[in-house]
Coordinates of C-alpha atoms in Angstrom, one line a residue:
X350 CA -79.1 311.2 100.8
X351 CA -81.9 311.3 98.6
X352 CA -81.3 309.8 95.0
X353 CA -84.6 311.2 93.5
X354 CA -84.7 312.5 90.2
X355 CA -83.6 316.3 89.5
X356 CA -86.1 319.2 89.6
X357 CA -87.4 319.7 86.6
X358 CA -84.9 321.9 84.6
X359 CA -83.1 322.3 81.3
X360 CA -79.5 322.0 82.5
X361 CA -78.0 324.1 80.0
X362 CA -75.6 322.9 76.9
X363 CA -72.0 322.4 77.9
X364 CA -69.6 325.1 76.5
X365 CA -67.6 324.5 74.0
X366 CA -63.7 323.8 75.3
X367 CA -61.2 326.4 74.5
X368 CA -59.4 326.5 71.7
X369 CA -56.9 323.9 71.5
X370 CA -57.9 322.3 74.2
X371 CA -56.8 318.1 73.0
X372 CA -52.7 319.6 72.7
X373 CA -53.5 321.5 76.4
X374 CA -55.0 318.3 77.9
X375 CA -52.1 316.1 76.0
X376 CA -49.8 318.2 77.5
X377 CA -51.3 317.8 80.9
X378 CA -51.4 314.2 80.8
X379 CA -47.4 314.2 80.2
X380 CA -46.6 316.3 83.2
X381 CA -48.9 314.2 85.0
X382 CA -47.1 311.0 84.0
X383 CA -43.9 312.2 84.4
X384 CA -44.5 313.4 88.1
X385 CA -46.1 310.1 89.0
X386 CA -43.8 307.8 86.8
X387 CA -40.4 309.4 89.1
X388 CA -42.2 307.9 92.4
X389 CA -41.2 304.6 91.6
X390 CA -38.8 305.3 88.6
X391 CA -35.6 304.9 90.6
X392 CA -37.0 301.9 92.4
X393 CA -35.5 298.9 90.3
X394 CA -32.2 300.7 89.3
X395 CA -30.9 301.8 92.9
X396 CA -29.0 298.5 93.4
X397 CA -26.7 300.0 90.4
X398 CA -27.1 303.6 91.4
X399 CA -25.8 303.1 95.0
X400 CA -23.3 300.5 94.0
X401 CA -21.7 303.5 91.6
X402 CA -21.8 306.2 93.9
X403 CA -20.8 304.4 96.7
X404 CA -24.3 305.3 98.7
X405 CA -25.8 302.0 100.1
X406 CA -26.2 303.5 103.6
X407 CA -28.1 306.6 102.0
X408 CA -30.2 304.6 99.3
X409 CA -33.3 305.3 101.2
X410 CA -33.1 308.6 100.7
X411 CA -33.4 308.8 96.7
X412 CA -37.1 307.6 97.1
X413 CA -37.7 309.5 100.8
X414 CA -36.4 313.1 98.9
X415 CA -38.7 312.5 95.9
X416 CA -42.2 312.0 98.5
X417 CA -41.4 314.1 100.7
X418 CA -40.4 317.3 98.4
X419 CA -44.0 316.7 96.3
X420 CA -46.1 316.1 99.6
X421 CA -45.0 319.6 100.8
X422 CA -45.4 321.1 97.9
X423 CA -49.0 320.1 97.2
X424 CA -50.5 322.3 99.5
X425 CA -48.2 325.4 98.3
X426 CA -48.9 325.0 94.7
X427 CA -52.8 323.9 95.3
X428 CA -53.5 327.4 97.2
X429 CA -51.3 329.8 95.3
X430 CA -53.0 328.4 92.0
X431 CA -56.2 329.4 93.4
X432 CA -54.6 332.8 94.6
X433 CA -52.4 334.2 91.4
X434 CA -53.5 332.1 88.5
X435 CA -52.2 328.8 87.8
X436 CA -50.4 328.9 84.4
X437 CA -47.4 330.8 85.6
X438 CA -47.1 328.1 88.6
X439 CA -47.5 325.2 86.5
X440 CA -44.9 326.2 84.0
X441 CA -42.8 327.2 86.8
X442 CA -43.8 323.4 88.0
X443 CA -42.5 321.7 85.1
X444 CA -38.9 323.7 84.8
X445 CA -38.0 322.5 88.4
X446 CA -39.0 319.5 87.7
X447 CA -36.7 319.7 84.7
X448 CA -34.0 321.1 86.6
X449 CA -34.2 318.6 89.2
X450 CA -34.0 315.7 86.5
X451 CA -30.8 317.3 85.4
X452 CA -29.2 317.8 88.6
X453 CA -29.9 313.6 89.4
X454 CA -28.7 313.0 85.8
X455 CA -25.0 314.4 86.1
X456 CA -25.1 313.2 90.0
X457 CA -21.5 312.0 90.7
X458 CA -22.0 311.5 94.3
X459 CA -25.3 310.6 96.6
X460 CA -25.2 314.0 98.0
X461 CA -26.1 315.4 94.7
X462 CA -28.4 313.0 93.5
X463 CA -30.3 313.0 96.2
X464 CA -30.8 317.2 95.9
X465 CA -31.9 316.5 92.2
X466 CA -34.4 313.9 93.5
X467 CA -35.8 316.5 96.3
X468 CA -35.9 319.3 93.1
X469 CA -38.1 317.1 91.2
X470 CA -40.2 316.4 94.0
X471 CA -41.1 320.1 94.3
X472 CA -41.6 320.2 90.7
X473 CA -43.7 317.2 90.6
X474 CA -45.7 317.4 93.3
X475 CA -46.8 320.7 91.7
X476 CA -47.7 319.0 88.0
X477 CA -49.8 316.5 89.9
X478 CA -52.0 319.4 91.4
X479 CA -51.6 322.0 89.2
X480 CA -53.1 320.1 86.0
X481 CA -55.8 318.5 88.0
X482 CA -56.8 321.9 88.9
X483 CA -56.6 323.6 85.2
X484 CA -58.6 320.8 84.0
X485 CA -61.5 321.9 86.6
X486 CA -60.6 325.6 85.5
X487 CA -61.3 324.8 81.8
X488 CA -64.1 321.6 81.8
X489 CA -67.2 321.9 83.6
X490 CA -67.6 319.8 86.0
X491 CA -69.9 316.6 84.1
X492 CA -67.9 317.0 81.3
X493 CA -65.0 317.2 83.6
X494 CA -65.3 313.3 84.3
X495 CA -64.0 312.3 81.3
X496 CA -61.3 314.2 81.2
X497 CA -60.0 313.1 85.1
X498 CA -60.7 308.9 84.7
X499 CA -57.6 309.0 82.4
X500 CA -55.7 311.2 84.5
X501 CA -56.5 309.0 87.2
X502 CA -55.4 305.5 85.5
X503 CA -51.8 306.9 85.3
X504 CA -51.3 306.7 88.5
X505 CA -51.4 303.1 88.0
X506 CA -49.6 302.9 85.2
X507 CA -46.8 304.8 86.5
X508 CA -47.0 301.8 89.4
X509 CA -46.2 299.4 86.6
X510 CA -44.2 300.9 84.3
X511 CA -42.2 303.3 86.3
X512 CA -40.1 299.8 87.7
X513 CA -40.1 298.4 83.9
X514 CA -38.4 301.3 82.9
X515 CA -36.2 302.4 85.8
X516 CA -35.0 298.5 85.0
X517 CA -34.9 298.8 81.4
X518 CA -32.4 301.9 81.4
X519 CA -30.6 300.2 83.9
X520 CA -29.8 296.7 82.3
X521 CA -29.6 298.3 78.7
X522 CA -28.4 301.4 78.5
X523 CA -27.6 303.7 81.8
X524 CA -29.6 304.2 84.8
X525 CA -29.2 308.2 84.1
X526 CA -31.5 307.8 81.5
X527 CA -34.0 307.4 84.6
X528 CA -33.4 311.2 84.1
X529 CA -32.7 312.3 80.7
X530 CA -36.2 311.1 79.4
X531 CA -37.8 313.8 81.5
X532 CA -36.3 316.6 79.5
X533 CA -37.6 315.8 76.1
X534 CA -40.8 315.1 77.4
X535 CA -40.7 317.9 79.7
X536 CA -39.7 320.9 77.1
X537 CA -42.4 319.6 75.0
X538 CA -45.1 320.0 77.5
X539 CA -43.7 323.2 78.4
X540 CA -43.7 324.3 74.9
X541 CA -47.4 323.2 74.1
X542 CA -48.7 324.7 77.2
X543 CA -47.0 327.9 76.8
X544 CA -48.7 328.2 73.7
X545 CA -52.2 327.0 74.2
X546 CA -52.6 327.4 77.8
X547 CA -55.0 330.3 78.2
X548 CA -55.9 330.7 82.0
X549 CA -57.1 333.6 84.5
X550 CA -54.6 335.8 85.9
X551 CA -54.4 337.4 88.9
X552 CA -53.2 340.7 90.0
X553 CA -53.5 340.2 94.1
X554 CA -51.3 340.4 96.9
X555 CA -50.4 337.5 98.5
X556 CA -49.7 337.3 102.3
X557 CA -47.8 334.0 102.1
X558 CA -48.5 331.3 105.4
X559 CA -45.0 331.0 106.0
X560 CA -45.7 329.6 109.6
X561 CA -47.9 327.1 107.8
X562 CA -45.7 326.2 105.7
X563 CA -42.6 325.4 108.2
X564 CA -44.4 323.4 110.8
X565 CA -46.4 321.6 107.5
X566 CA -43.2 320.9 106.2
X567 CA -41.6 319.7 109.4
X568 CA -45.3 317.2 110.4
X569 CA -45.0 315.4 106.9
X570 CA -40.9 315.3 107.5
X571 CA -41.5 313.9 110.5
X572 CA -44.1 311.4 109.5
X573 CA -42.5 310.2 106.8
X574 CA -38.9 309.6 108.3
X575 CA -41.1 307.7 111.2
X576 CA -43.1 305.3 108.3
X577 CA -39.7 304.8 106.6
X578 CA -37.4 304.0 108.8
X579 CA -39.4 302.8 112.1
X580 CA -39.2 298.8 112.4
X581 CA -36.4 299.0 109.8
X582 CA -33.4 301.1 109.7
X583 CA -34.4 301.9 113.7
X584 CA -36.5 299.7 116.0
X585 CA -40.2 301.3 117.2
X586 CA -38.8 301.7 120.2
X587 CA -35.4 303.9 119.3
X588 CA -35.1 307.5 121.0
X589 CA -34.9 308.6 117.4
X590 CA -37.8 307.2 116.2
X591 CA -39.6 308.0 119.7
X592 CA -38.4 311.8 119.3
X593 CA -39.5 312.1 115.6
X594 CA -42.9 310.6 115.9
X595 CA -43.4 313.1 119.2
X596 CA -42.3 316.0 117.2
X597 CA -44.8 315.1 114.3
X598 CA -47.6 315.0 116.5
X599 CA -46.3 318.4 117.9
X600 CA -46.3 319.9 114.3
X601 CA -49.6 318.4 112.8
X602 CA -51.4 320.2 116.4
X603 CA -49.4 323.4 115.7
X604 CA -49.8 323.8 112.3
X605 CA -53.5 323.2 112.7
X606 CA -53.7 326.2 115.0
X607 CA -52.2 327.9 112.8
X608 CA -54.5 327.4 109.8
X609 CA -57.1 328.7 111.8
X610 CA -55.1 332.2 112.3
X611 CA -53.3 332.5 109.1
X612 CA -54.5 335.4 106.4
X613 CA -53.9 332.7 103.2
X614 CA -54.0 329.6 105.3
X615 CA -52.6 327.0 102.9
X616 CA -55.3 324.4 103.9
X617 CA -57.9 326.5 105.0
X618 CA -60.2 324.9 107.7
X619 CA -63.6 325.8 105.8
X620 CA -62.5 322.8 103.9
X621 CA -63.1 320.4 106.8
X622 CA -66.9 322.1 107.2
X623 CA -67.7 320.6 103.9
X624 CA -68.9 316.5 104.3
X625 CA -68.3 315.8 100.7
X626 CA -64.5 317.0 101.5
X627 CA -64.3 315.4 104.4
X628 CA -65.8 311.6 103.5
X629 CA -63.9 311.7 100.0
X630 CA -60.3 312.5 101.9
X631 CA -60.7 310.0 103.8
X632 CA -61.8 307.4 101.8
X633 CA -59.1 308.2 99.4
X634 CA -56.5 308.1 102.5
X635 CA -57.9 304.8 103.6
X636 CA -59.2 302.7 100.7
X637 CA -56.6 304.3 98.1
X638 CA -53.4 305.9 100.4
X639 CA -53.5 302.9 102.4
X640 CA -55.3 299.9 101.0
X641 CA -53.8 300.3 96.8
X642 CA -50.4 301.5 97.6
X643 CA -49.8 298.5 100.4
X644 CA -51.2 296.1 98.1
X645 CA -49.2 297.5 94.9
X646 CA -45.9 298.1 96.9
X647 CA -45.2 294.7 98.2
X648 CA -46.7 292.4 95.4
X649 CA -43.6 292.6 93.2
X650 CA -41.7 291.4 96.0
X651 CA -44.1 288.3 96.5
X652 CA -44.2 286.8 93.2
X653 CA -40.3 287.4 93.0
X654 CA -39.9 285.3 96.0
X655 CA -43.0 283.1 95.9
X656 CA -43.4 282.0 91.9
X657 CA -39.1 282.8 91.3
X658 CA -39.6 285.4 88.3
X659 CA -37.5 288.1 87.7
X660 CA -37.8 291.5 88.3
X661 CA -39.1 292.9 84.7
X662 CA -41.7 289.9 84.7
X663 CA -43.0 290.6 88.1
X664 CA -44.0 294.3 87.0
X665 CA -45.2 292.4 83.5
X666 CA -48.0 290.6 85.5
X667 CA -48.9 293.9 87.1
X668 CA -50.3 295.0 83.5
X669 CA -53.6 293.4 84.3
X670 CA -53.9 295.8 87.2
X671 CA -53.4 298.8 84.8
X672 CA -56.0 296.8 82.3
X673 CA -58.4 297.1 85.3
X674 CA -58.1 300.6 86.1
X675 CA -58.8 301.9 82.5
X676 CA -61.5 299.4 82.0
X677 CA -63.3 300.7 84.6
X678 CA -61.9 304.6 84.9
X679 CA -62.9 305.4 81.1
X680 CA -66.2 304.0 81.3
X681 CA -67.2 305.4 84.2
X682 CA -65.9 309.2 83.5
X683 CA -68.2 308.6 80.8
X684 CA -71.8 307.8 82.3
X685 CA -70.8 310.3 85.3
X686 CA -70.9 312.9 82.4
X687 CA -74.1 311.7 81.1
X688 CA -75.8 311.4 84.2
X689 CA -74.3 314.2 86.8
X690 CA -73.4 311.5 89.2
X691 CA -70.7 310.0 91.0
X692 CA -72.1 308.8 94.4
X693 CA -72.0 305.0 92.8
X694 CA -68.5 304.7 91.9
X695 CA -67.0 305.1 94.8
X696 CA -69.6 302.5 96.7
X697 CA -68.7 299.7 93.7
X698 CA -65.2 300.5 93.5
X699 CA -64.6 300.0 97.5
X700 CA -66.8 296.8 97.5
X701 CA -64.8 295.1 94.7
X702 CA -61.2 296.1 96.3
X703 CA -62.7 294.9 99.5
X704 CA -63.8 291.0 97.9
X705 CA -60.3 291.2 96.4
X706 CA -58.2 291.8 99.7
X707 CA -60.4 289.0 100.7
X708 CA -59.2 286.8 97.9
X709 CA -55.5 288.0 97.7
X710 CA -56.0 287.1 101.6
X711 CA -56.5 283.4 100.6
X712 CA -53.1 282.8 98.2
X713 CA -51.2 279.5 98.0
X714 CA -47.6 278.9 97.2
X715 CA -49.3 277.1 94.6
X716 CA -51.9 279.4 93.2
X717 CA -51.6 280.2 89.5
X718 CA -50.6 283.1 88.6
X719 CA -53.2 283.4 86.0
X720 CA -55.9 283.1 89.4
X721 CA -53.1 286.0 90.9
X722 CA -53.5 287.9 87.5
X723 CA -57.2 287.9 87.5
X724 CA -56.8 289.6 91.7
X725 CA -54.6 292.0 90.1
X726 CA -57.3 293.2 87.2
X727 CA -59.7 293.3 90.1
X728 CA -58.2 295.4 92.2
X729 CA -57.6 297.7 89.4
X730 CA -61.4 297.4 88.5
X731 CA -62.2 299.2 92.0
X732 CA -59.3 301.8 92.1
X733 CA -60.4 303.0 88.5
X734 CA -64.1 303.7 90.0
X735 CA -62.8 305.7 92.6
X736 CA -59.2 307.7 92.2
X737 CA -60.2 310.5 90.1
X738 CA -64.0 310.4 91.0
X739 CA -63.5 311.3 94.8
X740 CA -61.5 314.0 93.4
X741 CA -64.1 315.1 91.6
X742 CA -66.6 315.2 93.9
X743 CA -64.0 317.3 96.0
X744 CA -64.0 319.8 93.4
X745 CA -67.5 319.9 92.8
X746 CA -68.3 320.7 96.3
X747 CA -66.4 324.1 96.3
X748 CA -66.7 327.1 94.5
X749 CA -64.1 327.8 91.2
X750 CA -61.7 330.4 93.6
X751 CA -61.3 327.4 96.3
X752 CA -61.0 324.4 93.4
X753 CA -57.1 324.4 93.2
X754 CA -56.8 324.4 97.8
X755 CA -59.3 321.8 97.8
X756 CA -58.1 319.5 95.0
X757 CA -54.0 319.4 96.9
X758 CA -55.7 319.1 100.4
X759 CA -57.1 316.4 99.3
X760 CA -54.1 314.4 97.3
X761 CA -52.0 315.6 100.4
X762 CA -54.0 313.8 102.7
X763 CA -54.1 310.4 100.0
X764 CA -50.2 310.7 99.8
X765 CA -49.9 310.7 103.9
X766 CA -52.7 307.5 103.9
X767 CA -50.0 306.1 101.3
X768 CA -47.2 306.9 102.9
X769 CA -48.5 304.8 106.8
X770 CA -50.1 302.5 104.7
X771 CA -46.9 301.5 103.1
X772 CA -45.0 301.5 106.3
X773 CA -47.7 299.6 108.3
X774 CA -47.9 296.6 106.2
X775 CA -44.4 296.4 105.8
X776 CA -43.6 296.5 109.6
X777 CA -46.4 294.0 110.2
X778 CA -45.0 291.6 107.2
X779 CA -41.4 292.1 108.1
X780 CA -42.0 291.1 112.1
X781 CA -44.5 287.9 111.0
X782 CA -41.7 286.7 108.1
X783 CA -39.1 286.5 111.4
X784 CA -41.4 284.6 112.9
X785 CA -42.3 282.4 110.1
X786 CA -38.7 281.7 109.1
X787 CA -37.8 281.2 112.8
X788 CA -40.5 278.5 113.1
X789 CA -39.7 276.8 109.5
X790 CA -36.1 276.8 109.1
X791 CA -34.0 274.3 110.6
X792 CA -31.5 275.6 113.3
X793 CA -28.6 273.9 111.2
X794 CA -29.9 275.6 107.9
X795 CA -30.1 278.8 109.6
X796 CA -26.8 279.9 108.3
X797 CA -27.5 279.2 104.9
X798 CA -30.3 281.7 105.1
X799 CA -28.5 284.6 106.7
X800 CA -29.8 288.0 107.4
X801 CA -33.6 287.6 107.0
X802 CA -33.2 291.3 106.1
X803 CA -30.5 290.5 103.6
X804 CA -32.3 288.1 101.2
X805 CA -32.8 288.3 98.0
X806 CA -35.1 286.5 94.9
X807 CA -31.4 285.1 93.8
X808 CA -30.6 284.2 97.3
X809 CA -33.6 282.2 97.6
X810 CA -33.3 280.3 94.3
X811 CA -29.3 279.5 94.9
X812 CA -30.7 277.8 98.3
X813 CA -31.2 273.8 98.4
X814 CA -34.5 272.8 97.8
X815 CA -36.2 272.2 101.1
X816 CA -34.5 275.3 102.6
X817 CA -35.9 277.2 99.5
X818 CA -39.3 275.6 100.2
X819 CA -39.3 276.6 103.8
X820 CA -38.5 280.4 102.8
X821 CA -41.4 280.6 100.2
X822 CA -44.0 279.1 102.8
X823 CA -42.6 281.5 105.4
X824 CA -43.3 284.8 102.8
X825 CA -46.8 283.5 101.5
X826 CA -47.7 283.3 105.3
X827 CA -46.2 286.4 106.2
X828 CA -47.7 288.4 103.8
X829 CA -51.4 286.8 102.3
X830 CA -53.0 287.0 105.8
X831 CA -51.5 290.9 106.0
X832 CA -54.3 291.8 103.2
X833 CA -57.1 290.1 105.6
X834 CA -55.8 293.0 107.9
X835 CA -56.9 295.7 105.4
X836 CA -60.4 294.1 105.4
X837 CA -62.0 296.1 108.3
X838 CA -60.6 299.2 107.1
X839 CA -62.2 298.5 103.3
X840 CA -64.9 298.0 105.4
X841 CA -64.9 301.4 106.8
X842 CA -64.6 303.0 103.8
X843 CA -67.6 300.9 102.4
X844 CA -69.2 302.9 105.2
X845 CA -67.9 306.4 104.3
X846 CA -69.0 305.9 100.4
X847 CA -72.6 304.9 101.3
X848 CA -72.4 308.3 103.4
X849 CA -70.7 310.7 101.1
X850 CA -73.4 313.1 99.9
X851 CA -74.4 314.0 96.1
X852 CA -73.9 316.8 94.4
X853 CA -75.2 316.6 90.9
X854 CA -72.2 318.1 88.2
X855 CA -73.6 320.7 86.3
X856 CA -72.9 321.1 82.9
X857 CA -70.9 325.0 84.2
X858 CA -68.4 326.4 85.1
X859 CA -70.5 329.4 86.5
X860 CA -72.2 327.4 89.9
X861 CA -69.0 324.9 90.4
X862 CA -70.1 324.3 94.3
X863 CA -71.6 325.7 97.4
X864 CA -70.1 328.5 99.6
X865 CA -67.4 326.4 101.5
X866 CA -69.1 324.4 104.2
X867 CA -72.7 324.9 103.0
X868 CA -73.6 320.7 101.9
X869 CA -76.3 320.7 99.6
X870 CA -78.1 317.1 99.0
X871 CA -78.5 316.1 95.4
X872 CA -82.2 317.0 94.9
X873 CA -80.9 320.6 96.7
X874 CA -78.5 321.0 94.6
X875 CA -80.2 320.0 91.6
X876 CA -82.2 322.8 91.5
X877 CA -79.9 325.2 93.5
X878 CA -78.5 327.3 90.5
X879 CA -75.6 329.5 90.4
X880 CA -76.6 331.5 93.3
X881 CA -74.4 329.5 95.8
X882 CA -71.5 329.7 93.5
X883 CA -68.7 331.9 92.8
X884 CA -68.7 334.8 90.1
X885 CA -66.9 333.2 86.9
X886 CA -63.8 334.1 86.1
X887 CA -62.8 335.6 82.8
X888 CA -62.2 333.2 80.2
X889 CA -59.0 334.1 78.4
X890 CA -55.5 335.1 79.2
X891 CA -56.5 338.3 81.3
X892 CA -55.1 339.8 84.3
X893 CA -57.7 341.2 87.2
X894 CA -57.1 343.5 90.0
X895 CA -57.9 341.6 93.4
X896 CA -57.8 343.8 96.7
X897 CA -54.8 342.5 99.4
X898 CA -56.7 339.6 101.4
X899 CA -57.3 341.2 104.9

């Protein structure tokens, strides 16, 4: 793809943002953090949460209710946004989501706790789309760039500090307050955009993919019961895990067939004719679904077992990850709306991650964590170039009445790349740390060990020296070479960002994208014009008249 200079043009003036627009976008970035932070929450405190309602057997499932409730609902609240008007649906978004936090607050028994959890994932997974998408409905899309990088860094915030605090109420005051702290914050965000949220509505009638939405729901059940609990709670090779992975295959093929029949398709296959959509998914699903959240998921564990720090100090030395992500999101929101584009980003951002797994790939028992630190502000460097940029070259490639679909097609397909990630590095650590502990531990210290699935940090400590020795060598081998792993598919993605196309942002709302599935190069594009684009849509709080879709 050509990187030659625009046609000559005056690309006009950006509008001005709508009234009130720092108290909407402040009120966006809450929702977002809250919907993000309750991913991980929960994590630190369920050791006190199961032990009080007697749950251990179903602890799983307060995380597993959460991911899957917002992973199905992406799609839903995505294409109904683009449908009816989103400001309806996202305040709608944000009162289950309250509800839900209520419902896991006064939990006296798993049962219910784990219905709050599912609540708030069909809440959440609804602010996470839904704001994205209002931001593209009210910034044009170079400004928009600076308005998405911050967006994009709470996602790793929330990675950090949604363990700190889940641990924090836990060891302080009461692991309910996991809950409560959504509703202030929640009524306030609801309050503010209430008031200053002026959007498009929507008079239409809505035939509803109902099919869709079943056999969608069922494929991403499927999948993520098979990630969870495949190698773990039931061996690869268990009729149950055999019979779920066979039905999810079953499900993804139907409900693609389906998409291609369906009046309102909720991920409508015109998406998949588009290259920028197409390249961008799936180096969001590989490079961040698979390579961040693998990395970020089991790190906490490592230096708890390898360097012996506690729980609220092994988030601490996460920070420098979150440090990473903002020092490089911010910035380069920033020159992306001064220049119109993107296509770098993504090609720095997957290089650096790749030298990191690289280095992460090379670990010691002994390495300082200052040296582990400096990894962790790295990788953050290269997820900060690249989470809400591919996003926005998503929504840049479609027109404003397709912005919302394309946006939660493409976070759906991020959240399934995290969800396998996840699960493949942890069955691929969990069956080499057997083997390493088999090999280093003495048959007559064996007992002392246990369950290799039973230990824990304070296990490890409590255990004499050479014993404890043995078990730290056997994680850092276990795990280090596991990030060497993710190499190829970095690798991959390298590929994919060298090949996404460039579309140069205009400074519009009026020519947001192509017609779905026309791909226009960036010196194409440049000098395209709002031809190719859909009509705008009114600017204020009105309603419009929309025949049924046939």
């Amino acid at each position: 793809m050509s990187d030659a200079a625009p046609a000559e043009h005056e690309e006009p003036a950006p509008p001005a943002l709508p009234p009130h627009f720092g108290l909407i976008f402040a009120g966006l970035m809450v929702t977002m953090l809250l919907a993000s932070l309750d991913q991980t929450i929960v994590a630190t405190a369920l050791p006190t949460i199961v032990g009080e309602l007697s749950g251990v057997s179903h602890m799983a499932w307060v995380t597993t209710a959460y991911i899957l409730a917002a992973t199905v609902a992406m799609p839903v609240y995505g294409r109904l946004g683009d449908l009816v008007g989103r400001k309806r649906l996202f305040l709608s978004a944000i009162a289950v989501f309250i509800a839900g936090s209520v419902v896991g607050g006064i939990a006296q028994d798993m049962g219910t706790l784990i219905t709050g959890r599912a609540i708030q994932g069909l809440g959440g997974g609804g602010l996470m789309i839904t704001s994205q998408a209002i931001v593209a409905d009210l910034v044009p899309p170079r400004q928009r760039a600076k308005y998405m990088a911050p967006m994009g860094a709470v996602f790793g915030l929330s990675a950090v500090a949604g363990p700190l605090l889940g641990g924090w109420f836990t060891d302080h005051h009461d692991w309910r307050w996991a809950f409560w702290i959504n509703l202030p914050l929640g009524f306030l965000a609801l309050a503010v955009c209430a008031f200053a949220l002026r959007l498009p509505r929507r008079a239409v009638k809505v035939s509803f993919d109902w099919a869709g939405f079943v056999l969608m729901a069922a494929a991403v059940t499927c999948t993520v019961l098979v990630a969870d609990f495949g190698g773990t709670d039931y061996a690869w090779s268990d009729p149950l895990i055999l019979g779920l992975a066979a039905g999810g295959v079953a499900a993804w093929v139907l409900f693609f067939l389906v998409q291609g029949r369906a009046t309102e398709p909720l991920i409508p296959l015109r998406l998949f004719r588009s290259r920028i959509f197409n390249i961008a998914t799936l180096i969001g699903l590989i490079s961040i679904g698979v390579g961040m959240f693998a990395v970020i998921g089991y790190m906490p564990t490592y230096l708890q077992m390898v360097y012996g720090v506690g729980a609220t100090e092994s988030g601490l030395l996460l920070i420098p990850m979150v440090v990473g992500i903002m020092g490089t999101a911010v910035p380069s929101g920033h020159l992306i709306s001064r220049t119109g584009r993107y296509k770098i980003y993504p090609i720095l951002g997957v290089a650096v991650m790749s030298v990191t797994v690289v280095l992460m790939s090379t670990l010691e028992v002994d390495t300082p964590l200052p040296v582990l630190c400096g990894y962790f502000f790295l990788l953050g460097a290269g997820m900060g170039m690249m989470i809400q940029n591919l996003v926005l070259a998503v929504q840049n490639a479609f027109p404003v009445s397709d912005v919302g679909t394309a946006t939660s097609a493409n976070n759906f397909f991020r959240e399934i790349g995290a969800t396998l990630g996840t699960a493949a590095v942890g069955a691929v650590f969990t069956h080499r740390l057997s083997d390493q502990l088999a090999e280093r531990i003495p048959p007559e210290a064996a007992g002392a060990v246990g369950d290799p699935e039973s230990l824990t940090p304070a296990l490890v400590r409590a255990l004499p020296e050479p014993v404890r020795d043995a078990v730290v060598a056997s994680y850092q081998h276990a795990l280090t070479p596991v990030f060497g792993y993710l190499l190829p598919l970095f690798l991959v993605s390298l590929v994919l960002a060298f090949l996404l196309p460039e579309k140069v942002l205009s400074n519009s709302n009026t020519d947001t994208g192509a017609e779905p599935g026309v791909e226009l190069g960036a010196d194409a594009d440049a000098g395209a014009g709002a031809g190719a684009g859909a009509a705008p849509e009114p600017a204020g709080e009105t309603e419009t008249a929309e025949p049924a879709r046939a």
